Amino acid sequence: NGNGYIDEAKIWFNSSATVSFDPEFDNYKLAGLDVAPQFYSVLDDNTHAAVNTRPWAGITTLVPMAFQLNAEDVPVTITASNMESFNPLIRIYLEDIKEGQTQELTVNPVYTFTASSGDNANRFVIHFYNPNVGVDNKDLSGIQIYSFDDYVYVRNLVKGSTKGSIQIYDVLGKKVFSGILQDMVLNKFMPGVMEGYYMVRVITADNSYTQKVYLK
């Protein structure tokens, strides 16, 4: 909701769908007035979708969301609804890439931000954490490590401190990145490396965790 107009984007999960455009399940995003907010999913084939139906990708499914508004410094509100349709164990987070903020929509479903015409349209990512899918690496009982594009995420799955360090190694075992974990639920890093597979090691006061990721 912004600039006196409303737009809506829908995300559904269906095991029969794919991450690209499916005429049976998805709907194209049709552009409205440029002074009205335009909020939509960006599918893996770069299709803009008003209705995005996809399968679960694993314990965490990331859905890129784009936003456009031809106005300057306009307050905009995103309100998440129908979350009661999900299993209560599922957590849903909205990441605002521009502001570097992440908000758990399952706790606070209303997110307010300021939009301008010069903003990068690829501003948001929705994280669906679904513990029912299971974790491939059983050692990641307290920390979850995953990647999206050229970013690495470290999520604390339990209560307690997330303070520690992160180290990333290439396939030859050479350290290509190191960083410090902040004491928050979700840490995000951009290693700035070439596309390929990497091994991520996270060390906290309680344990150490490793996970293979693919970075673009």
Short mmCIF file of C-alpha atoms in Angstrom, two decimals, residues 59-60 135-137 139-148 151-157 165-168 181 186-187 189 198-203 208-214:
data_model
loop_
_atom_site.label_atom_id
_atom_site.label_comp_id
_atom_site.label_asym_id
_atom_site.label_seq_id
_atom_site.Cartn_x
_atom_site.Cartn_y
_atom_site.Cartn_z
CA ILE A 59 14.49 -26.25 4.93
CA THR A 60 14.72 -22.65 3.64
CA VAL A 135 18.10 -30.62 7.13
CA ASP A 136 20.50 -32.32 4.71
CA ASN A 137 23.40 -31.83 7.08
CA ASP A 139 25.19 -31.34 12.16
CA LEU A 140 23.33 -28.09 11.56
CA SER A 141 21.00 -28.52 14.52
CA GLY A 142 21.66 -25.07 15.95
CA ILE A 143 22.96 -23.09 12.96
CA GLN A 144 21.70 -23.15 9.39
CA ILE A 145 23.97 -22.08 6.51
CA TYR A 146 22.65 -21.44 3.01
CA SER A 147 23.27 -19.25 -0.04
CA PHE A 148 21.33 -17.12 -2.49
CA TYR A 151 25.28 -14.07 -0.57
CA VAL A 152 25.80 -16.49 2.31
CA TYR A 153 23.27 -16.56 5.15
CA VAL A 154 23.81 -17.89 8.66
CA ARG A 155 20.63 -18.40 10.68
CA ASN A 156 20.39 -19.18 14.38
CA LEU A 157 17.71 -21.88 14.76
CA SER A 165 33.16 -16.23 13.03
CA ILE A 166 32.63 -17.43 9.47
CA GLN A 167 35.26 -18.77 7.09
CA ILE A 168 34.74 -19.69 3.44
CA LEU A 181 28.96 -13.11 13.19
CA LEU A 186 20.14 -13.89 10.60
CA ASN A 187 23.63 -12.89 9.45
CA PHE A 189 27.68 -11.98 3.99
CA TYR A 198 32.44 -23.34 -1.59
CA MET A 199 32.71 -24.79 1.90
CA VAL A 200 31.45 -22.54 4.68
CA ARG A 201 32.60 -23.05 8.25
CA VAL A 202 30.88 -21.25 11.12
CA ILE A 203 32.48 -21.27 14.57
CA SER A 208 31.46 -25.45 14.72
CA TYR A 209 29.34 -26.06 11.62
CA THR A 210 30.17 -26.68 7.97
CA GLN A 211 28.03 -26.54 4.85
CA LYS A 212 28.71 -26.72 1.10
CA VAL A 213 27.07 -23.87 -0.85
CA TYR A 214 26.93 -22.62 -4.43
#
